[in-house]
Amino acid sequence: MEILEKIAEHLEQGDAERVLDLTRRALSEKLPPKTVLDDGLIAGMQVVGEKFKLHEIFLPDVLLAAKAMYAGMDVLKPHLEAGESSGLGKVVIGSVQGDLHDIGKNLVAIMLKGAGFEVIDLGHDVSPERFAETAEKEGASVVGMSALLTTTMANMKKTVDLLKSKGLGGRVAVIVGGAPVSEEFAREIGATAYAFDASSAVDRVKSLVRAGGAG
Amino acid sequence: MTILERVLAGEILVADGAMGTMLMERGLPAGAPPESINRDRPDLLEEIARLYREAGADMVQTNTFGASPLKLALFGLENETETINRAAVRAARLGAVGAYVAGSCGPTGRLLEPYGDTDPGLVAEGFRRQIAALAAEGVDMIIVETMTDVHEACLAVRAAKEIAPDLPVAATMTFDPTPKGYFTIMGVSVPEAAGKLAEAGAEIVGSNCGNGTEKMIAIARDFRAATRLPLLFQANAGIPESSSGALVYPETPGFFGRQAEGLFDAGASIVGGCCGSTPAHIAALRRTADARRRNA
């Protein structure tokens, strides 16, 4: 199991090359791909997430670790079975229509992938229709929306309403975040949850998925 | 006298306040690039500059925060870099008669290699192009602002010094409180920011956005401990709170103006406002600055 610890360790250091090599080696040593994913890559990202939350490391360290994680994931993907690759569940994520800020949203996407979710990142300036249609088509259990502008926040409610009108209100949970967004705002627009930052977004999404949809 | 000569001579000056909210009040649709207004409605920029000048601002900033070609490319406007930057300078000059006009350069929104995917050379080239346009239209200084990555900030500062070596350059970054002090989200501390920005050629350093006045005073003290350069601070009017659906910045003009005492006490040479500040906030700053001047 030593190799898994090494994968996690090099991932934390953002050493994509070593993570890639070690992931290949783990597979050639016949370790189950799912174990390599969970106890190597995801375990490493978990530590990265914790350290980021405690301000022990900053965004560049997280981005480098994520690059290392993706390098390992690319090796593992062909070897994972269908159910295993979508991991804990599917999350559709994006910055809302009119909003071009996406560093925060990207960070949440990285952390969710790092926690074992399959993330469908729609990028920025995403319309309510695209959020809802993608969630429906992909069978996502969570839609995550980010807004940095007070003026674009209103588009979050449109997505919530659209999901409800498509009859997905009970199956798809909606989590919102971004600088001007608050718990109170989330409640007002009928979102399922609010997350203050990337780490709490992962915790909230995990509990939403465990609870099985929008509840 | 240049703005730099005045602050080096010990004068305290007032900068302007928020632009984005003023534009939205005047009908800029959400999500529209705030810089397209430079080309389409320069009269609005002129009006905003006039309001800030009348409120007492010694320096107003151009509406070019997102007018580097890399950022404009998000809207397919990169070919209009020159038009958009030059129009903003003209409008600020016409509106704020007698004030210094500072050419604003904000982050490109790209993450630099190796942690991101953008070649720093491309970012530098973009800043050079933007700053060349601002300088050609006659700005009095360049202000590199709201930066979180000190490498990107230094690319902009160096670009300014290359393109327009005679223009004073100010550079401000946005910090968050952490248990170990203030850091940008990219992990830059106040001493690191002050040191690297100075090394790149910035003559005025400081912080804008991200915090209300109280935390900004703490940041100002950290800057003063880290550098002897003149300091510039532009706090938000607090952190927005939701009030029955609408977003409200909690710091009133009166409070904001009184808090400027703390910023000047900490060693600030120039104080202005960022998100949520209005001409009324700037007028309050003006009163604080004038009172200090009389008592000096």
Coordinates of C-alpha atoms in Angstrom, one line a residue:
Chain A
M1 CA 0.0 0.0 0.0
E2 CA 3.1 2.2 0.3
I3 CA 2.6 3.2 -3.4
L4 CA -0.8 4.7 -2.6
E5 CA 0.7 6.9 0.1
K6 CA 3.4 8.0 -2.3
I7 CA 0.7 8.9 -4.9
A8 CA -1.1 11.0 -2.3
E9 CA 2.1 12.6 -1.2
H10 CA 3.3 13.6 -4.7
L11 CA -0.2 14.8 -5.5
E12 CA 0.0 17.1 -2.5
Q13 CA 3.2 18.5 -3.8
G14 CA 1.7 19.0 -7.3
D15 CA 4.2 16.7 -9.0
A16 CA 2.1 15.5 -11.9
E17 CA 4.9 13.5 -13.5
R18 CA 5.5 11.4 -10.4
V19 CA 1.8 10.9 -9.8
L20 CA 1.4 9.7 -13.4
D21 CA 4.3 7.3 -13.1
L22 CA 3.2 6.0 -9.7
T23 CA -0.4 5.5 -10.9
R24 CA 0.8 3.5 -13.9
R25 CA 3.0 1.4 -11.5
A26 CA 0.1 0.8 -9.2
L27 CA -1.9 -0.6 -12.1
S28 CA 0.9 -2.8 -13.3
E29 CA 1.2 -4.1 -9.7
K30 CA -2.5 -5.2 -10.1
L31 CA -3.9 -2.8 -7.5
P32 CA -7.6 -2.4 -8.1
P33 CA -8.1 0.9 -10.1
K34 CA -10.9 2.0 -7.7
T35 CA -8.5 1.6 -4.7
V36 CA -5.8 3.7 -6.5
L37 CA -8.4 6.3 -7.1
D38 CA -9.8 6.4 -3.6
D39 CA -6.7 5.8 -1.5
G40 CA -4.2 7.5 -3.7
L41 CA -5.6 10.4 -5.7
I42 CA -8.7 11.2 -3.7
A43 CA -6.9 10.7 -0.4
G44 CA -4.2 13.2 -1.6
M45 CA -6.8 15.8 -2.7
Q46 CA -8.5 15.5 0.6
V47 CA -5.4 16.6 2.4
V48 CA -4.9 19.4 -0.1
G49 CA -8.5 20.5 0.6
E50 CA -8.0 20.5 4.3
K51 CA -4.8 22.5 4.1
F52 CA -6.4 25.0 1.8
K53 CA -9.3 25.4 4.2
L54 CA -6.8 26.1 7.0
H55 CA -4.9 28.6 4.9
E56 CA -1.8 26.5 5.1
I57 CA -1.6 26.4 1.3
F58 CA -3.1 28.7 -1.4
L59 CA -4.7 28.6 -4.8
P60 CA -1.6 27.9 -6.8
D61 CA -0.8 24.8 -4.7
V62 CA -4.4 23.6 -5.1
L63 CA -4.2 24.1 -8.9
L64 CA -0.9 22.3 -9.2
A65 CA -2.3 19.4 -7.0
A66 CA -5.3 19.3 -9.3
K67 CA -3.1 19.0 -12.4
A68 CA -1.4 16.1 -10.7
M69 CA -4.8 14.5 -9.9
Y70 CA -6.0 14.8 -13.5
A71 CA -2.7 13.2 -14.7
G72 CA -3.5 10.2 -12.5
M73 CA -7.2 10.2 -13.4
D74 CA -6.4 10.0 -17.1
V75 CA -4.4 6.9 -16.5
L76 CA -7.1 5.3 -14.3
K77 CA -10.2 6.2 -16.3
P78 CA -10.0 3.5 -19.0
H79 CA -9.6 0.9 -16.2
L80 CA -12.5 2.0 -14.0
E81 CA -15.9 0.4 -14.5
A82 CA -18.8 2.5 -15.5
G83 CA -20.2 3.0 -12.1
E84 CA -16.8 3.7 -10.5
S85 CA -15.9 6.6 -12.7
S86 CA -18.9 8.7 -11.8
G87 CA -17.9 8.0 -8.2
L88 CA -20.1 9.6 -5.6
G89 CA -22.5 11.1 -8.1
K90 CA -22.8 13.7 -10.9
V91 CA -22.6 17.4 -10.3
V92 CA -23.4 20.0 -13.0
I93 CA -21.6 23.2 -12.2
G94 CA -21.2 26.7 -13.7
S95 CA -21.1 30.5 -13.2
V96 CA -24.6 31.9 -13.9
Q97 CA -25.7 33.8 -17.0
G98 CA -24.0 37.2 -17.3
D99 CA -21.2 36.2 -14.9
L100 CA -17.7 35.8 -16.3
H101 CA -16.0 35.2 -13.0
D102 CA -15.0 31.6 -12.7
I103 CA -12.0 31.2 -10.5
G104 CA -14.1 30.4 -7.5
K105 CA -16.3 28.0 -9.5
N106 CA -13.2 26.3 -10.9
L107 CA -11.9 25.8 -7.4
V108 CA -15.2 24.2 -6.3
A109 CA -15.1 21.9 -9.4
I110 CA -11.5 20.8 -8.6
M111 CA -12.4 20.1 -5.0
L112 CA -15.5 18.1 -6.0
K113 CA -13.5 16.1 -8.5
G114 CA -10.9 15.6 -5.8
A115 CA -13.6 14.3 -3.5
G116 CA -14.7 11.7 -6.0
F117 CA -17.6 13.3 -7.8
E118 CA -18.0 13.4 -11.6
V119 CA -18.2 17.1 -12.4
I120 CA -19.7 18.4 -15.6
D121 CA -18.4 22.0 -15.7
L122 CA -20.4 24.2 -18.0
G123 CA -18.0 27.1 -17.6
H124 CA -19.2 30.7 -17.2
D125 CA -22.2 32.7 -18.5
V126 CA -24.4 29.5 -18.3
S127 CA -28.1 30.1 -19.0
P128 CA -30.8 28.6 -16.7
E129 CA -31.9 26.4 -19.7
R130 CA -28.4 24.9 -20.1
F131 CA -28.2 24.1 -16.4
A132 CA -31.5 22.4 -16.3
E133 CA -31.2 20.6 -19.6
T134 CA -27.7 19.3 -18.7
A135 CA -28.9 18.1 -15.3
E136 CA -31.8 16.3 -16.9
K137 CA -29.8 14.7 -19.7
E138 CA -26.9 13.7 -17.5
G139 CA -29.0 12.5 -14.6
A140 CA -27.1 14.7 -12.2
S141 CA -28.0 14.8 -8.6
V142 CA -26.7 18.2 -7.9
V143 CA -26.5 21.5 -9.7
G144 CA -24.0 24.0 -8.4
M145 CA -24.2 27.7 -9.4
S146 CA -21.8 30.5 -8.7
A147 CA -22.2 34.3 -9.0
L148 CA -19.9 37.1 -8.2
L149 CA -22.1 39.9 -9.1
T150 CA -25.1 41.2 -7.3
T151 CA -26.7 41.8 -10.7
T152 CA -26.3 38.2 -12.0
M153 CA -27.5 36.5 -8.8
A154 CA -31.1 36.8 -9.9
N155 CA -30.4 34.2 -12.6
M156 CA -29.9 31.6 -9.9
K157 CA -33.6 31.7 -9.1
K158 CA -34.5 31.2 -12.8
T159 CA -32.6 27.9 -12.8
V160 CA -34.2 26.8 -9.6
D161 CA -37.7 27.5 -11.0
L162 CA -36.9 25.9 -14.3
L163 CA -35.7 22.7 -12.6
K164 CA -39.0 22.7 -10.6
S165 CA -41.1 23.2 -13.8
K166 CA -39.3 20.3 -15.4
G167 CA -40.3 18.1 -12.4
L168 CA -36.7 17.8 -11.3
G169 CA -37.2 19.7 -8.1
G170 CA -37.2 16.7 -6.0
R171 CA -34.4 14.8 -7.6
V172 CA -31.8 17.5 -8.3
A173 CA -30.5 19.5 -5.4
V174 CA -29.3 23.0 -6.0
I175 CA -26.3 24.5 -4.2
V176 CA -25.3 28.1 -4.7
G177 CA -22.3 30.2 -3.8
G178 CA -20.2 33.2 -4.6
A179 CA -19.2 36.5 -2.9
P180 CA -22.6 38.2 -2.8
V181 CA -24.6 35.0 -2.1
S182 CA -25.7 34.1 1.4
E183 CA -27.6 31.4 3.3
E184 CA -30.6 33.7 3.4
F185 CA -30.5 34.4 -0.3
A186 CA -30.3 30.6 -1.0
R187 CA -33.4 30.1 1.1
E188 CA -35.3 32.9 -0.6
I189 CA -34.8 31.6 -4.1
G190 CA -35.6 28.0 -3.1
A191 CA -32.1 26.6 -3.5
T192 CA -31.3 23.4 -1.5
A193 CA -28.1 24.7 0.0
Y194 CA -25.5 27.5 0.2
A195 CA -21.8 27.1 0.6
F196 CA -19.5 29.8 1.9
D197 CA -16.3 28.5 0.3
A198 CA -15.0 25.6 -1.8
S199 CA -14.3 23.3 1.2
S200 CA -17.8 23.7 2.6
A201 CA -19.2 23.3 -0.9
V202 CA -17.8 19.8 -1.0
D203 CA -19.2 19.0 2.5
R204 CA -22.6 20.3 1.6
V205 CA -22.7 18.4 -1.7
K206 CA -21.7 15.2 0.0
S207 CA -24.5 15.5 2.5
L208 CA -27.0 16.5 -0.3
V209 CA -26.1 13.3 -2.2
R210 CA -26.3 11.2 0.9
A211 CA -29.8 12.7 1.6
G212 CA -30.7 11.7 -2.0
G213 CA -31.7 14.7 -4.0
A214 CA -33.3 17.9 -3.1
G215 CA -35.2 16.5 -0.1
Chain B
M1 CA 3.3 68.6 -10.0
T2 CA 2.8 64.9 -10.6
I3 CA 0.6 63.0 -8.2
L4 CA 3.8 61.2 -7.1
E5 CA 5.6 64.4 -6.3
R6 CA 2.7 65.6 -4.2
V7 CA 2.5 62.5 -2.1
L8 CA 6.2 62.3 -1.7
A9 CA 6.0 65.9 -0.4
G10 CA 3.7 64.6 2.3
E11 CA 0.4 65.6 0.9
I12 CA -2.7 63.4 1.5
L13 CA -5.0 63.0 -1.5
V14 CA -8.5 61.6 -2.2
A15 CA -9.3 59.1 -4.9
D16 CA -12.7 58.3 -6.5
G17 CA -15.1 55.5 -5.6
A18 CA -16.9 52.6 -7.2
M19 CA -17.6 52.6 -11.0
G20 CA -19.5 49.4 -11.6
T21 CA -22.5 50.1 -9.4
M22 CA -22.7 53.7 -10.8
L23 CA -22.8 52.2 -14.3
M24 CA -25.5 49.7 -13.4
E25 CA -27.6 52.5 -11.9
R26 CA -27.4 54.1 -15.3
G27 CA -28.7 51.1 -17.1
L28 CA -25.6 49.0 -17.9
P29 CA -27.2 45.5 -18.3
A30 CA -25.8 42.8 -16.0
G31 CA -23.2 40.7 -17.8
A32 CA -22.5 43.3 -20.4
P33 CA -18.8 44.2 -20.5
P34 CA -18.6 47.4 -18.5
E35 CA -15.9 48.6 -20.9
S36 CA -18.2 48.6 -24.0
I37 CA -19.8 51.6 -22.5
N38 CA -16.5 53.5 -23.1
R39 CA -17.2 53.3 -26.8
D40 CA -21.0 53.5 -26.7
R41 CA -21.8 55.9 -23.8
P42 CA -18.8 58.0 -22.9
D43 CA -21.2 60.6 -21.6
L44 CA -22.1 58.3 -18.7
L45 CA -18.4 58.0 -17.8
E46 CA -18.0 61.7 -18.0
E47 CA -20.9 62.2 -15.7
I48 CA -19.6 59.7 -13.1
A49 CA -16.1 61.3 -13.2
R50 CA -17.7 64.7 -12.7
L51 CA -19.7 63.5 -9.7
Y52 CA -16.5 62.1 -8.1
R53 CA -14.6 65.3 -8.9
E54 CA -17.3 67.4 -7.4
A55 CA -17.3 65.2 -4.3
G56 CA -13.7 66.1 -3.9
A57 CA -11.6 63.4 -5.6
D58 CA -8.1 64.5 -6.5
M59 CA -7.7 61.5 -8.7
V60 CA -10.2 59.5 -10.8
Q61 CA -9.7 56.2 -12.5
T62 CA -10.5 55.2 -16.0
N63 CA -13.2 52.6 -16.7
T64 CA -10.6 50.2 -18.1
F65 CA -10.3 47.7 -15.3
G66 CA -11.1 44.9 -17.7
A67 CA -9.8 46.5 -20.9
S68 CA -6.7 44.4 -21.4
P69 CA -7.1 42.6 -24.7
L70 CA -7.0 39.2 -22.9
K71 CA -10.1 40.2 -20.9
L72 CA -11.8 41.9 -23.8
A73 CA -11.4 38.8 -25.8
L74 CA -14.1 37.2 -23.6
F75 CA -16.5 39.5 -25.4
G76 CA -14.8 39.4 -28.8
L77 CA -13.7 43.0 -28.2
E78 CA -9.9 42.6 -28.2
N79 CA -9.6 44.4 -31.6
E80 CA -11.1 47.5 -29.9
T81 CA -8.5 47.6 -27.1
E82 CA -7.2 51.0 -28.3
T83 CA -10.6 52.6 -28.9
I84 CA -12.0 51.4 -25.6
N85 CA -9.0 52.5 -23.5
R86 CA -8.6 55.8 -25.2
A87 CA -12.3 56.7 -24.9
A88 CA -12.2 56.0 -21.2
V89 CA -9.3 58.5 -20.7
R90 CA -11.1 61.2 -22.7
A91 CA -14.3 60.8 -20.7
A92 CA -12.5 60.9 -17.3
R93 CA -10.5 63.9 -18.4
L94 CA -13.6 65.8 -19.6
G95 CA -15.6 64.9 -16.5
A96 CA -13.0 65.4 -13.8
V97 CA -11.5 68.7 -14.7
G98 CA -8.4 69.4 -12.8
A99 CA -8.1 65.9 -11.3
Y100 CA -5.4 63.4 -12.1
V101 CA -6.6 60.7 -14.4
A102 CA -5.3 57.2 -13.5
G103 CA -5.4 54.5 -16.1
S104 CA -6.8 51.4 -14.4
C105 CA -5.4 47.9 -15.2
G106 CA -7.1 45.0 -13.6
P107 CA -6.4 41.3 -13.7
T108 CA -6.8 39.4 -16.9
G109 CA -8.8 36.7 -15.2
R110 CA -6.3 34.1 -16.5
L111 CA -4.1 31.9 -14.4
L112 CA -0.5 32.0 -15.2
E113 CA 1.7 29.0 -15.9
P114 CA 2.7 26.7 -14.2
Y115 CA -0.3 26.5 -12.0
G116 CA -2.6 27.9 -14.7
D117 CA -2.6 27.6 -18.4
T118 CA -1.7 31.1 -19.6
D119 CA 1.7 32.1 -20.9
P120 CA 3.0 35.1 -18.8
G121 CA 4.4 36.5 -22.1
L122 CA 0.9 36.8 -23.5
V123 CA -0.3 38.6 -20.4
A124 CA 2.6 41.0 -20.5
E125 CA 2.0 41.7 -24.1
G126 CA -1.7 42.5 -23.3
F127 CA -0.8 44.9 -20.6
R128 CA 1.7 46.7 -22.9
R129 CA -1.0 47.1 -25.5
Q130 CA -3.5 48.5 -23.0
I131 CA -1.0 50.8 -21.3
A132 CA 0.2 52.1 -24.6
A133 CA -3.3 53.2 -25.4
L134 CA -3.9 54.8 -22.0
A135 CA -0.5 56.6 -22.2
A136 CA -1.2 57.8 -25.8
E137 CA -4.4 59.4 -24.6
G138 CA -2.5 61.2 -21.8
V139 CA -3.2 59.5 -18.5
D140 CA -1.3 61.0 -15.5
M141 CA -0.5 57.7 -13.9
I142 CA -1.2 54.0 -14.2
I143 CA -2.9 52.1 -11.4
V144 CA -2.6 48.3 -11.4
E145 CA -5.4 47.1 -9.1
T146 CA -7.3 44.3 -7.5
M147 CA -4.5 41.9 -8.2
T148 CA -4.2 38.6 -6.3
D149 CA -1.3 37.1 -8.2
V150 CA 1.9 39.2 -7.6
H151 CA 3.4 37.8 -10.8
E152 CA 0.6 39.1 -12.8
A153 CA 0.7 42.5 -11.0
C154 CA 4.4 42.7 -11.6
L155 CA 3.9 42.0 -15.3
A156 CA 1.5 45.0 -15.5
V157 CA 3.9 47.2 -13.5
R158 CA 6.8 46.3 -15.7
A159 CA 4.7 46.8 -18.8
A160 CA 3.9 50.3 -17.6
K161 CA 7.5 51.2 -16.9
E162 CA 8.6 49.9 -20.3
I163 CA 5.9 51.7 -22.3
A164 CA 5.6 54.9 -20.3
P165 CA 8.6 55.2 -18.0
D166 CA 7.7 58.8 -17.0
L167 CA 4.2 57.9 -15.7
P168 CA 4.0 57.1 -11.9
V169 CA 2.7 53.6 -11.3
A170 CA 0.6 52.5 -8.3
A171 CA -0.2 48.9 -7.7
T172 CA -2.8 47.5 -5.3
M173 CA -3.7 43.9 -4.3
T174 CA -6.7 42.3 -2.7
F175 CA -6.1 40.5 0.6
D176 CA -8.1 38.1 2.8
P177 CA -7.7 37.7 6.5
T178 CA -6.3 34.3 7.6
P179 CA -5.2 33.1 11.0
K180 CA -1.6 33.9 9.9
G181 CA -2.3 37.4 8.7
Y182 CA -3.4 38.9 5.4
F183 CA -2.8 37.0 2.2
T184 CA -4.2 37.1 -1.3
I185 CA -6.0 34.0 -2.4
M186 CA -2.9 33.3 -4.4
G187 CA -0.9 33.2 -1.2
V188 CA 0.8 36.6 -1.4
S189 CA 1.5 38.3 2.0
V190 CA 1.6 42.1 2.5
P191 CA 5.4 42.2 2.8
E192 CA 5.8 40.0 -0.3
A193 CA 3.4 42.2 -2.3
A194 CA 5.2 45.4 -1.1
G195 CA 8.6 44.1 -1.9
K196 CA 7.9 42.6 -5.3
L197 CA 5.8 45.4 -6.5
A198 CA 8.5 47.9 -5.6
E199 CA 11.1 45.8 -7.3
A200 CA 9.0 45.7 -10.4
G201 CA 8.9 49.5 -10.4
A202 CA 5.7 50.6 -8.6
E203 CA 6.1 53.9 -6.8
I204 CA 2.9 53.7 -4.8
V205 CA 1.6 50.4 -3.3
G206 CA -1.4 49.4 -1.3
S207 CA -4.7 47.5 -1.4
N208 CA -8.1 47.8 -2.8
C209 CA -11.4 45.8 -2.7
G210 CA -12.2 42.7 -0.7
N211 CA -12.5 44.3 2.7
G212 CA -14.3 47.1 4.5
T213 CA -12.5 49.9 6.1
E214 CA -11.8 48.2 9.4
K215 CA -9.7 45.4 7.9
M216 CA -8.2 47.8 5.4
I217 CA -6.8 49.8 8.3
A218 CA -5.0 46.6 9.5
I219 CA -3.7 46.0 6.0
A220 CA -2.5 49.6 5.8
R221 CA -0.5 49.1 9.0
D222 CA 1.1 45.9 7.6
F223 CA 2.1 47.8 4.5
R224 CA 3.6 50.7 6.5
A225 CA 5.6 48.2 8.4
A226 CA 6.8 46.6 5.2
T227 CA 7.7 49.5 3.0
R228 CA 8.6 53.2 2.9
L229 CA 6.7 53.8 -0.4
P230 CA 3.7 56.0 -0.5
L231 CA 0.5 54.0 0.2
L232 CA -2.9 53.9 -1.5
F233 CA -6.0 52.3 -0.1
Q234 CA -9.5 51.8 -1.5
A235 CA -11.8 49.8 0.8
N236 CA -15.2 48.6 0.0
A237 CA -18.1 50.2 1.8
G238 CA -18.2 47.0 3.9
I239 CA -19.2 43.6 2.8
P240 CA -22.6 43.5 1.1
E241 CA -25.5 42.3 3.2
S242 CA -28.8 41.1 1.9
S243 CA -31.6 43.3 3.0
S244 CA -35.1 42.1 1.9
G245 CA -33.8 40.8 -1.4
A246 CA -31.6 43.8 -2.3
L247 CA -27.9 44.0 -1.6
V248 CA -26.7 46.7 0.6
Y249 CA -23.2 47.8 1.5
P250 CA -23.3 48.5 5.2
E251 CA -20.8 51.3 5.6
T252 CA -22.5 54.7 5.4
P253 CA -20.6 57.7 4.0
G254 CA -20.2 59.2 7.4
F255 CA -18.7 56.0 8.8
F256 CA -16.5 55.5 5.8
G257 CA -15.2 59.1 6.1
R258 CA -14.4 58.7 9.8
Q259 CA -12.6 55.4 9.1
A260 CA -10.3 57.2 6.7
E261 CA -8.7 58.7 9.8
G262 CA -7.5 55.2 10.6
L263 CA -6.1 54.8 7.1
F264 CA -4.3 58.2 7.1
D265 CA -3.0 57.5 10.7
A266 CA -1.6 54.2 9.4
G267 CA 0.3 56.1 6.8
A268 CA -1.9 56.2 3.7
S269 CA -1.1 59.0 1.2
I270 CA -4.1 58.4 -1.0
V271 CA -7.5 57.1 0.1
G272 CA -10.5 56.3 -2.1
G273 CA -13.3 53.8 -2.3
C274 CA -14.0 50.5 -4.0
C275 CA -17.2 48.5 -4.3
G276 CA -20.3 50.1 -2.7
S277 CA -18.7 53.5 -2.3
T278 CA -20.5 56.5 -3.9
P279 CA -19.8 60.2 -4.4
A280 CA -21.2 60.7 -0.9
H281 CA -18.6 58.4 0.5
I282 CA -15.9 60.3 -1.4
A283 CA -17.2 63.6 -0.1
A284 CA -16.9 62.3 3.4
L285 CA -13.3 61.2 2.7
R286 CA -12.7 64.7 1.4
R287 CA -13.9 66.3 4.7
T288 CA -11.6 64.0 6.7
A289 CA -8.6 64.8 4.5
D290 CA -9.3 68.5 4.7
A291 CA -9.6 68.5 8.4
R292 CA -6.3 66.7 8.7
R293 CA -4.7 69.2 6.4
R294 CA -6.0 72.1 8.6
N295 CA -4.7 70.5 11.7
A296 CA -1.4 69.5 10.2

